[in-house]
Every structure is written in C-alpha cells, then in structure tokens.
mmCIF file of C-alpha atoms and ligand atoms in Angstrom:
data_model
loop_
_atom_site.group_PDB
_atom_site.id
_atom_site.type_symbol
_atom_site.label_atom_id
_atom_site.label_comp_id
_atom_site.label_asym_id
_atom_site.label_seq_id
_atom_site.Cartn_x
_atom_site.Cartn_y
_atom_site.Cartn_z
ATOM 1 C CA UNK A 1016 -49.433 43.575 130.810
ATOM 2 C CA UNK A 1017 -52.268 44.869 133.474
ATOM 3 C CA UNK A 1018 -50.652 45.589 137.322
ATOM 4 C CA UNK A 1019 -52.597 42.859 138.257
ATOM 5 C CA UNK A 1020 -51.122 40.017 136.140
ATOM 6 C CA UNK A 1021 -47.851 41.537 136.352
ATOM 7 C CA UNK A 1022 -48.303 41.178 140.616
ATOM 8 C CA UNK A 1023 -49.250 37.809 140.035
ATOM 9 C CA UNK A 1024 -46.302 36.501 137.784
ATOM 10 C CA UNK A 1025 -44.109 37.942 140.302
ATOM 11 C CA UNK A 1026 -46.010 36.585 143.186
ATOM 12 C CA UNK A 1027 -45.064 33.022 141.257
ATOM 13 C CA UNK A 1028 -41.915 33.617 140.700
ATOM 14 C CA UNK A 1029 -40.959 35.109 143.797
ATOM 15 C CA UNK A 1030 -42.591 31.788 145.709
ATOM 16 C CA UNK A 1031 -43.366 32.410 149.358
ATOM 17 C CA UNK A 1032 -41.383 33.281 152.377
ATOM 18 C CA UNK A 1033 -42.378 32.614 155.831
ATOM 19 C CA UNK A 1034 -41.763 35.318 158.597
ATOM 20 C CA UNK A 1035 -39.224 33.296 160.063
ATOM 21 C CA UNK A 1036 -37.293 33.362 157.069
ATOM 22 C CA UNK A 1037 -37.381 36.962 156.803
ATOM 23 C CA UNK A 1038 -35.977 37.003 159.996
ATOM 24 C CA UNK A 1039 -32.891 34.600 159.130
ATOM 25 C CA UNK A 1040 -31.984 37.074 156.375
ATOM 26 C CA UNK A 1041 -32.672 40.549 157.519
ATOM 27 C CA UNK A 1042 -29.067 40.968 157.920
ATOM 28 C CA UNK A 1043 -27.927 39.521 154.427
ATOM 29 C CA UNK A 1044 -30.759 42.255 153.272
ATOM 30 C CA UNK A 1045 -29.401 45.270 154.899
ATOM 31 C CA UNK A 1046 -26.224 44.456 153.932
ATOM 32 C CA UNK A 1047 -27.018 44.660 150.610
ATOM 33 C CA UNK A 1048 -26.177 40.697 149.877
ATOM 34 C CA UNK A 1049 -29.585 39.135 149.606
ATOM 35 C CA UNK A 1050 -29.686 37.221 145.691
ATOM 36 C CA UNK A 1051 -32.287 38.956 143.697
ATOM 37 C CA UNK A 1052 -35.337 36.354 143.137
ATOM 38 C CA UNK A 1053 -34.477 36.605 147.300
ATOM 39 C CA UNK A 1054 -35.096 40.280 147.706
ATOM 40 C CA UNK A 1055 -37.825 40.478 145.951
ATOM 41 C CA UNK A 1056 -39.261 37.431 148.184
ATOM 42 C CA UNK A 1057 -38.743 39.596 151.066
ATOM 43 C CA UNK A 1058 -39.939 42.700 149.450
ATOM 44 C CA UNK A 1059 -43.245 40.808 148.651
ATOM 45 C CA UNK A 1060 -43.296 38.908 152.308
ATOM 46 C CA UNK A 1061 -42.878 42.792 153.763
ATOM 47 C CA UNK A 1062 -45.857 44.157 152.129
ATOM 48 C CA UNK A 1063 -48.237 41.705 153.372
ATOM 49 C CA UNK A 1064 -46.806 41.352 156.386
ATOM 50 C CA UNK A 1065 -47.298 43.711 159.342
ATOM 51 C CA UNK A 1066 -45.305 41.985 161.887
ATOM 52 C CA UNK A 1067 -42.357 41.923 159.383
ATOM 53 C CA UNK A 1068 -42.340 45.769 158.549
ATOM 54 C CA UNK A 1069 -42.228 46.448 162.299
ATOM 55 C CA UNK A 1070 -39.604 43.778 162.936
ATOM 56 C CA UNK A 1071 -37.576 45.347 160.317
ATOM 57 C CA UNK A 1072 -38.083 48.560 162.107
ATOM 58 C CA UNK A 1073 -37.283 47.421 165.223
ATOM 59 C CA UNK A 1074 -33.869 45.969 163.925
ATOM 60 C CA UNK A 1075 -33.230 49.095 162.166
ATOM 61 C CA UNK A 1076 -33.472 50.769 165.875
ATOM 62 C CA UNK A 1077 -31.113 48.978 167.482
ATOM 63 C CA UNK A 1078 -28.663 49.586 164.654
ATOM 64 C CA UNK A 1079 -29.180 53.391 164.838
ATOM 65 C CA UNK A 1080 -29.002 52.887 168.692
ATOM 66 C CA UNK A 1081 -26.061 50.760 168.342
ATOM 67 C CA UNK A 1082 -24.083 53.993 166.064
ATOM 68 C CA UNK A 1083 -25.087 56.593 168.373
ATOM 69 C CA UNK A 1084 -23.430 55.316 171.535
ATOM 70 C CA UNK A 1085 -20.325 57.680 172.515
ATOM 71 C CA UNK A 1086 -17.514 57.338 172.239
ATOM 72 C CA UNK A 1087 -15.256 56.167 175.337
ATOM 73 C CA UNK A 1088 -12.800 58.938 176.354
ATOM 74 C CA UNK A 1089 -9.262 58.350 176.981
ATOM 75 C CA UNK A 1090 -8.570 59.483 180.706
ATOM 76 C CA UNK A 1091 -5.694 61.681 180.301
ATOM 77 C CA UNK A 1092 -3.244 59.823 183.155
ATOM 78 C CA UNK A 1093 -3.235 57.015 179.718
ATOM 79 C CA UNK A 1094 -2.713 60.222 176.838
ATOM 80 C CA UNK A 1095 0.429 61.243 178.884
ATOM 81 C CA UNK A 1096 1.650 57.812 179.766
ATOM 82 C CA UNK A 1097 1.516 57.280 176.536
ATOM 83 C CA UNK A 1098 3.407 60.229 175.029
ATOM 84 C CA UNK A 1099 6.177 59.950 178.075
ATOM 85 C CA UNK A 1100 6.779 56.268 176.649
ATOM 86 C CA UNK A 1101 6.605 57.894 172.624
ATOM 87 C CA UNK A 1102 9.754 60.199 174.066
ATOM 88 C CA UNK A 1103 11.623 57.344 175.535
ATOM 89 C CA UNK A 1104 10.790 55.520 172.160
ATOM 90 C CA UNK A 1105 12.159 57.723 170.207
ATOM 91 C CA UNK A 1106 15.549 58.496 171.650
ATOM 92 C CA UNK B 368 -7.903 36.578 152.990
ATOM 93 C CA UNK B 369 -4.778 38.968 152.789
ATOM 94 C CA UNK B 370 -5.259 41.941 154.240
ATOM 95 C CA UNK B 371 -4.920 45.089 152.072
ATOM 96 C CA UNK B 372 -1.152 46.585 152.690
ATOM 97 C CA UNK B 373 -1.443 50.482 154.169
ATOM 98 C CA UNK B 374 -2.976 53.301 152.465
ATOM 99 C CA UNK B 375 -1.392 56.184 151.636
ATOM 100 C CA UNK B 376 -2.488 58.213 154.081
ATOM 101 C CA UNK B 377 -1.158 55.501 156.414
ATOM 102 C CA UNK B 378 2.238 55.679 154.955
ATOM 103 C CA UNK B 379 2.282 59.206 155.738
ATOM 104 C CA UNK B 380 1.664 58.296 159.470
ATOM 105 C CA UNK B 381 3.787 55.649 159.629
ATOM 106 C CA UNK B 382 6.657 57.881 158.335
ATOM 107 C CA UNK B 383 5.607 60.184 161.048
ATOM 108 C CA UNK B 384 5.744 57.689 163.662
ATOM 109 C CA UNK B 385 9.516 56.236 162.542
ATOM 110 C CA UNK B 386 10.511 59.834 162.816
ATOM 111 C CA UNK B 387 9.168 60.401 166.375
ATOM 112 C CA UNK B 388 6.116 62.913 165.577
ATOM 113 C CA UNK B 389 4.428 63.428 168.811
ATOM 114 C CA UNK B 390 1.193 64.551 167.329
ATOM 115 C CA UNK B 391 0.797 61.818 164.970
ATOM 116 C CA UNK B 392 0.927 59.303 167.692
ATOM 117 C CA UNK B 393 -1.319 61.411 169.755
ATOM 118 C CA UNK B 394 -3.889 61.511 167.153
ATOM 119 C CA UNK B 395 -3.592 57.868 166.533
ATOM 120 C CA UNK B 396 -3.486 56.883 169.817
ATOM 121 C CA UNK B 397 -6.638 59.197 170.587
ATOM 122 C CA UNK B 398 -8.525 58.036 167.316
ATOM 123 C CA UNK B 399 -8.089 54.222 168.322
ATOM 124 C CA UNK B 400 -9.111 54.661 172.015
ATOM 125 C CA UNK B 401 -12.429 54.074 172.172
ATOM 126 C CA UNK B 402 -12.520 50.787 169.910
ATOM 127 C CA UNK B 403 -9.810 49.205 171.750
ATOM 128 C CA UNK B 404 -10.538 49.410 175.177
ATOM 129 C CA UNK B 405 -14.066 48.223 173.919
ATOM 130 C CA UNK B 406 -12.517 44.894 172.176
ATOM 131 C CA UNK B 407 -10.647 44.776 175.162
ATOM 132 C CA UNK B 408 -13.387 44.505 177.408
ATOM 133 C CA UNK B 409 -14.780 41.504 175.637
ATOM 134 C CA UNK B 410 -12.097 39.463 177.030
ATOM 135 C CA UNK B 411 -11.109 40.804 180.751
ATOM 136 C CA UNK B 412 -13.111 41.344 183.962
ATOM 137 C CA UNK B 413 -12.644 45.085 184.006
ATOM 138 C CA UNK B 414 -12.484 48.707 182.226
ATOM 139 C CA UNK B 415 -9.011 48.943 185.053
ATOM 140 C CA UNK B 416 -7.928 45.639 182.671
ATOM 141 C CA UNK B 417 -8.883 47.141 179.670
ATOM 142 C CA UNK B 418 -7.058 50.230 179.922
ATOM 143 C CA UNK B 419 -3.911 48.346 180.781
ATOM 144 C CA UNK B 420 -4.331 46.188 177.972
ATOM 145 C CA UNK B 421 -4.704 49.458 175.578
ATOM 146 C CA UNK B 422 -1.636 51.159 177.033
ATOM 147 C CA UNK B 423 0.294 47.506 176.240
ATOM 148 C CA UNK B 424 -0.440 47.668 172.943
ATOM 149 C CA UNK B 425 0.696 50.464 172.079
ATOM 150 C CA UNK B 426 3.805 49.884 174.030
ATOM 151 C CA UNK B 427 3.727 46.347 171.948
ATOM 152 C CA UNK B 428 3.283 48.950 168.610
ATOM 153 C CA UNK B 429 6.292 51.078 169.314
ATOM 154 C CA UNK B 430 8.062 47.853 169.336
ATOM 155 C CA UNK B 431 6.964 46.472 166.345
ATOM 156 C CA UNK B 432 7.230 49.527 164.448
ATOM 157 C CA UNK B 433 10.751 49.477 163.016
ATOM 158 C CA UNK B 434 9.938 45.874 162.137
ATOM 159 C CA UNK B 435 6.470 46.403 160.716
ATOM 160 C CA UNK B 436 6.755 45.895 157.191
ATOM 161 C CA UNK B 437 3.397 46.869 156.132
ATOM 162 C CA UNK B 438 1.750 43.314 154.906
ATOM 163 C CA UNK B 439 -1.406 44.260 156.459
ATOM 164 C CA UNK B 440 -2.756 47.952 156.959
ATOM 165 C CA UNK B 441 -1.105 49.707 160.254
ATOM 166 C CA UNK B 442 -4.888 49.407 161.275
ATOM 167 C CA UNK B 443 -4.985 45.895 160.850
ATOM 168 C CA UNK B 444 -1.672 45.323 162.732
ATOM 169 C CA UNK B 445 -2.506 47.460 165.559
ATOM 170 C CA UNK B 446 -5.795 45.303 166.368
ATOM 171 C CA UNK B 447 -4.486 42.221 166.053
ATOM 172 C CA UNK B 448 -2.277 43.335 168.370
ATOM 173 C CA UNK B 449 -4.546 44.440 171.037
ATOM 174 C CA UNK B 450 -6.951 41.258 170.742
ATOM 175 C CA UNK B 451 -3.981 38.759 171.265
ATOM 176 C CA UNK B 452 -2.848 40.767 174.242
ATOM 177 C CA UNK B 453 -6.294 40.681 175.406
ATOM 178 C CA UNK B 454 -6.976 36.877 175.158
ATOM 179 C CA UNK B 455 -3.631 36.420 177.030
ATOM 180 C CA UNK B 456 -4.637 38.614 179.578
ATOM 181 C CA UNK B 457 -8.187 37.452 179.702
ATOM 182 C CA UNK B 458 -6.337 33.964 180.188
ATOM 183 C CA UNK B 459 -4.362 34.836 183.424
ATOM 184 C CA UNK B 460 -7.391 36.433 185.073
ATOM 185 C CA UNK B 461 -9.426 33.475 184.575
ATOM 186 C CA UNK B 462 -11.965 35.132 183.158
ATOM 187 C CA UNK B 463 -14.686 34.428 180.425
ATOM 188 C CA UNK B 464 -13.487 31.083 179.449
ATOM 189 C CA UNK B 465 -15.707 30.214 176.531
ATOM 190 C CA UNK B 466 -19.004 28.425 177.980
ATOM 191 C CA UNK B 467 -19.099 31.013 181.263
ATOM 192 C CA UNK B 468 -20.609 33.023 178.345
ATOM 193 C CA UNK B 469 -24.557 33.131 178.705
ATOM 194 C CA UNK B 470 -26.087 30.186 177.174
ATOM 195 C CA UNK B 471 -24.559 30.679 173.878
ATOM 196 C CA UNK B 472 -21.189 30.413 172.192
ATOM 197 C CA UNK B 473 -20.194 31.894 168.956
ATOM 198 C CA UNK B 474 -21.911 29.268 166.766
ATOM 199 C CA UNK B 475 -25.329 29.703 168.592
ATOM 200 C CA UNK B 476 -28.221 30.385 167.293
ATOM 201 C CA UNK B 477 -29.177 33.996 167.978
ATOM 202 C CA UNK B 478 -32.256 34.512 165.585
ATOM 203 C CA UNK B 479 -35.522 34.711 167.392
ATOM 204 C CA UNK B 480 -36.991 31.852 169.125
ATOM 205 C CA UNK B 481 -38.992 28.694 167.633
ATOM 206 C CA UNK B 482 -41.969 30.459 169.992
ATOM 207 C CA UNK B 483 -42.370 33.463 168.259
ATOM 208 C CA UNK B 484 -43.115 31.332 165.504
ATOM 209 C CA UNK B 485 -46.626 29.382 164.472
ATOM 210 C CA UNK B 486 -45.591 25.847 165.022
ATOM 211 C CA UNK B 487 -48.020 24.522 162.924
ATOM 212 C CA UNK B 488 -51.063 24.743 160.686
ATOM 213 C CA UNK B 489 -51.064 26.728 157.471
ATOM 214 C CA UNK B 490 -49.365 30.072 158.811
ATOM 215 C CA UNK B 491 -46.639 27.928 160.765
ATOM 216 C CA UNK B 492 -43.275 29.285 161.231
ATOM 217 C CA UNK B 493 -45.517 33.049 160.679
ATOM 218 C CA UNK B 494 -45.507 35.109 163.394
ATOM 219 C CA UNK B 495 -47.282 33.564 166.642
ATOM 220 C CA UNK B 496 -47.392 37.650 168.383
ATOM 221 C CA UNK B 497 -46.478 39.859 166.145
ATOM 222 C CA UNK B 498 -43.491 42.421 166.875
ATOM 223 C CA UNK B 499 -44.572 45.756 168.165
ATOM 224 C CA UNK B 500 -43.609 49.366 166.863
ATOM 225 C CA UNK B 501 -40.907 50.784 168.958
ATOM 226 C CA UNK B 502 -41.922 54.507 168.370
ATOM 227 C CA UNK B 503 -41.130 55.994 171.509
ATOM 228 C CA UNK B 504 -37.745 54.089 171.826
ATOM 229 C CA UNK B 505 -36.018 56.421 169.630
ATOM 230 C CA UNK B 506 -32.338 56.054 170.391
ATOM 231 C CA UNK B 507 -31.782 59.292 172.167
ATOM 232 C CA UNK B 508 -34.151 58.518 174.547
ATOM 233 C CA UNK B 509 -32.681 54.952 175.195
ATOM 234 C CA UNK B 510 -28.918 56.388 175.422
ATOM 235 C CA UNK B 511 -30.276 59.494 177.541
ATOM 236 C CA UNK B 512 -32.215 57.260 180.230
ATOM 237 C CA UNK B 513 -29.547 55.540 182.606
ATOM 238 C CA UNK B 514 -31.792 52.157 183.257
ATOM 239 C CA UNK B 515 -31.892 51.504 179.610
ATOM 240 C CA UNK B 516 -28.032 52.638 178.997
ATOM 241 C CA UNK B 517 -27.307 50.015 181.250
ATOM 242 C CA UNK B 518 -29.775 47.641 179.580
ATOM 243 C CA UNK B 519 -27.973 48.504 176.024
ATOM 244 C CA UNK B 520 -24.361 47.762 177.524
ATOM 245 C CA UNK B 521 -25.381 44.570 179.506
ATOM 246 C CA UNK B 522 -26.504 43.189 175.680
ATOM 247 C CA UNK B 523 -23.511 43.644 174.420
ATOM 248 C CA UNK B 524 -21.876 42.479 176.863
ATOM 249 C CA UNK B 525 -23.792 39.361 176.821
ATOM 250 C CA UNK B 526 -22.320 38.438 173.694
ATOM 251 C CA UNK B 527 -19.773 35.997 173.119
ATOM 252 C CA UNK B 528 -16.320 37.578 172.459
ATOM 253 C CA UNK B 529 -15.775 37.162 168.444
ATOM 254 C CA UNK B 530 -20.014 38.732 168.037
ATOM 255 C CA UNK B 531 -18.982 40.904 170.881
ATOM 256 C CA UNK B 532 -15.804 42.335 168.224
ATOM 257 C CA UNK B 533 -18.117 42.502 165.299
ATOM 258 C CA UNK B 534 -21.176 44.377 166.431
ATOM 259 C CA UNK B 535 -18.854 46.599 168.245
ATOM 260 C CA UNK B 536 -16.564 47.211 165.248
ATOM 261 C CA UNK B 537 -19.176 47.643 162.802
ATOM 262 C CA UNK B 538 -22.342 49.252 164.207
ATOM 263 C CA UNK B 539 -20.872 51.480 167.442
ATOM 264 C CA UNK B 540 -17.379 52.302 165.952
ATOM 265 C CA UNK B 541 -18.468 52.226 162.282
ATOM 266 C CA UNK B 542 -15.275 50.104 160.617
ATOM 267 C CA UNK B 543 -16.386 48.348 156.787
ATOM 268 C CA UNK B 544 -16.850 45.141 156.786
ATOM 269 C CA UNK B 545 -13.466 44.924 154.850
ATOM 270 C CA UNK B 546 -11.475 46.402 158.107
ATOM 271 C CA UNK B 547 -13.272 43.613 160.232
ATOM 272 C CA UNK B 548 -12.816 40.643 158.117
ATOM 273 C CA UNK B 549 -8.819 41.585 158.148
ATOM 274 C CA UNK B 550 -8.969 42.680 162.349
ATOM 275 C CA UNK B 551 -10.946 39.543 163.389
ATOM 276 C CA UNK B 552 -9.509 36.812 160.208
ATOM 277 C CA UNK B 553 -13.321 36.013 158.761
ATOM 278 C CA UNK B 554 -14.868 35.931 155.425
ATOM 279 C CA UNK B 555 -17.497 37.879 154.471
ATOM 280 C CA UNK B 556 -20.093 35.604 155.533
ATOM 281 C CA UNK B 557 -19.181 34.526 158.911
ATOM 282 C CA UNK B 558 -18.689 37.894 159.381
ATOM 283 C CA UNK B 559 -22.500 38.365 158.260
ATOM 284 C CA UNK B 560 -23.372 35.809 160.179
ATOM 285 C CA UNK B 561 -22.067 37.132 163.519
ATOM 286 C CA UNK B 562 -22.953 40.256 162.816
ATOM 287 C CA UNK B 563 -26.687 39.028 162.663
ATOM 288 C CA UNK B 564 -26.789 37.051 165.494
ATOM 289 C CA UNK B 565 -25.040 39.967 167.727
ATOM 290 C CA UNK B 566 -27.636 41.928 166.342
ATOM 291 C CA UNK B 567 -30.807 39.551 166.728
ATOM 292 C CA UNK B 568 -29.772 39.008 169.886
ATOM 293 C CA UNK B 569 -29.788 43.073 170.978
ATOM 294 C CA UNK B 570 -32.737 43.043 169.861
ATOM 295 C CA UNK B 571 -34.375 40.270 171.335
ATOM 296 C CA UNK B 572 -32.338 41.331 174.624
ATOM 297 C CA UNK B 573 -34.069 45.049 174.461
ATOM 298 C CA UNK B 574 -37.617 44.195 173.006
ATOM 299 C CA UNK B 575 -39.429 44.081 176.506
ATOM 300 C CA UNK B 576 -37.818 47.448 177.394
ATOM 301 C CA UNK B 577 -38.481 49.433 174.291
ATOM 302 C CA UNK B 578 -41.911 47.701 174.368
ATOM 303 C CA UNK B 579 -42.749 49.329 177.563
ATOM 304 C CA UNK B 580 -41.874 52.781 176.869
ATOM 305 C CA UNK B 581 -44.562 54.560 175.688
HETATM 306 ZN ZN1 ZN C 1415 -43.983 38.233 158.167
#
C-alpha cells in the first residue's frame, strides 16, 4: 500500500475532529485514556492543525508550571508543637 | 471504590508510630506538610486557619491511631481527616460557601469558551484566534517573577474546592490518580474530569500573561 493511500484510509477511518473537541479531551489524552480510533483522531487533527499543537503546548506549560511550584515549609513553632503533643501521646 | 489497605512500608511506620518513634512522626508529619495546609486552604479564609487545621489533624491522627485498623492506606486516612476538619472549620468561619466561588461550581464548565470557537460556516467550532506559543513563559521564569507567582496562586485559588484538591494533589504535589480517587471518594473519570477543568481553567486564567511576555 503507497503512504498516500495508506494516509487516506486512515484519514476515513479516523473521521474528523474539530478543534474544540480536541480541546474537550486533551486531558483524557495526556492521561493516557483516550480510545484508540480517538487518539489517532487527535493525532491526525494535531498535524493539520497549528492552533492545536500550540494549545497542547500551552497546556503542557501550565502542567510543568503547576509541578515546579515549592513546596510550603512547615514553620518550626508547628514541627515542635507537634512533637511536644507526640511526647504527651505517647506516655 | 475501596481504598487499597497500607503498604508495607506503611506498616512499618505505623508500627513506629504505636511505639512512640519520634522521627517517624517527624518525617511524616514533615512529608505531609505542604499538601495539607494546601487542601486546607481551599476551604478557610487564611494560611493562620490552615495551619491550625494541619496541627488538628494530626492531633485528630494520634487519636485515631490505636483505633485505626488499616481499611484504607494511613495516607488515605490521614487526608480524609484533614479535609473533614477543614469543611467544618471552613463552616464556622463562614467562609467559601459554595456559589461565593467565582462564577463556577464544581460541575461548571471550565473548557475554553464558545468564542474561541468559529460559530459557524464550514470551520465552525475551529479555532476563531488561534492559541499563541508561550516560549518565553517557561515555568522558571513564571515562578521566579513575583506578579506572575501571584497570578499562578490566584488561579488556583479561583477554583472551586473539590478541582481546587485535585489539581493540587496531582500536578503540584504529584499523588497518582489512585491516591486521589481514595483521598477525595471519585472514580476515575470525575476525577479526569476535574482535573481538566482545574487545568483548562489555569490556563485560560494565565493565557493573557504568558502571552505578553516576550
Ligand atoms: Zn485544531
């Protein structure tokens, strides 16, 4: 089968996906839980679509931004509190 | 869904615990800090609050303990414990009752707006402007810069409280999806599905920022 046939049964199998939907299931695709004919919908949709690939990229982002925030310290007036009442506990 | 019973390495600290090991609560009570007071914040006015409602807990765990009998993971327990004392105390200070929350609850639509979308014509529901590259808004620079720190905490705050435990759970503190289904009491899906509006709406909530940097 040429490239080019082969692009275009998958192209009617895969059936069309608006940008809109892409956006609806970008999660359920990161997450790995997107059914197959699905994913390859959106794998199609992506490489037409500019807008998409950058939308992806932009949700991608905010994840990584999301994972790199720090951590909030515990002031440590609450870490002794804490282990005074542990002592008590445990008597 | 049951949650899963304790691992083994949480047998070992649970032992450790019943047998008054100071550095195994220390370490737990250090590991769990930072996730806590942040669920806690989705429910009371304050961080003051929030740190109250963290030290509770774990006075409510050291009560429990000889009781616990290990039908959910010590992780699990320990959680649920903090978000019920949190609701309770989000109660008495009057705060955050359900619709003071932005213009969306829990079931609201987060995904982009109808407008970013062709309405019509052939290409409808296709992208009306199409979403820029973010290039220069790498994440260092966003958490490094103090106007858009602030812009990246007011999102999530934004959120209403069960998208507010998600996102935080999953993407800034890194639990599975397992660990939050059991903490929060969702399937998979509505766990997806808050996760993805939490997320949409972060986005959406940061796009004219991260647009602008250059
Ligand atoms: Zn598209």
């Amino acid at each position: 089968m040429t490239s080019k046939l082969k692009q275009a049964l998958m192209s009617y199998m895969a059936g069309n996906m608006t940008c809109k939907a892409v956006t609806n299931v970008i999660t359920d695709y990161l997450e790995g839980a997107l059914p197959f004919w699905d994913w390859v919908r959106f794998h199609m949709h992506l490489g037409m679509c500019f807008g998409c690939r950058n939308y992806l990229r932009q949700m991608k982002q905010t994840i990584k931004t999301l994972e790199k925030l720090p951590s909030e310290p515990m002031p440590p007036a609450i870490r002794d509190e804490l282990l005074k009442r542990f002592k008590d506990w445990k008597r | 869904m049951s949650a899963p019973v304790p691992s083994p390495q949480e047998a070992e600290t649970l032992k450790a615990l019943l047998q008054g090991d100071e550095a195994a609560f220390s370490a737990l009570v250090e590991t769990y800090y930072s996730p806590l007071l942040r669920l806690a914040m989705a429910h009371v006015p304050s961080q003051a609050v929030a740190e109250e409602v963290v030290q509770e807990t774990w006075l409510g765990v050291l009560e429990g303990l000889p009781k616990f009998e290990g039908r959910s993971s010590l992780k699990t327990w320990i959680f649920r414990i903090l978000i019920n004392r949190a609701k309770t105390r989000g109660i008495r200070e009057r705060r955050y009752e359900p619709l003071s929350h932005g213009f969306l609850d829990d079931e609201g639509n987060e995904q982009p707006e109808q407008e970013y979308f062709l309405a019509s014509g052939p290409m409808s529901d296709h992208w009306a402007v199409l979403p820029q590259s973010w290039d220069a808004a790498t994440p260092e620079r966003l958490l490094l810069s103090k106007e858009s720190r602030t812009q990246i905490d007011a999102a999530i705050a934004s959120l209403p409280p069960t998208q507010r435990h998600v996102i935080t759970l999953r993407d800034v503190e890194g639990f599975t999806s397992l660990e939050v289904c059991n903490i929060l009491d969702l399937t998979e899906t509505n766990q997806r599905v808050l996760l993805h509006r939490a997320r949409s709406r972060s986005e959406r909530y940061w796009s004219p920022m991260c647009k602008d940097l250059t």
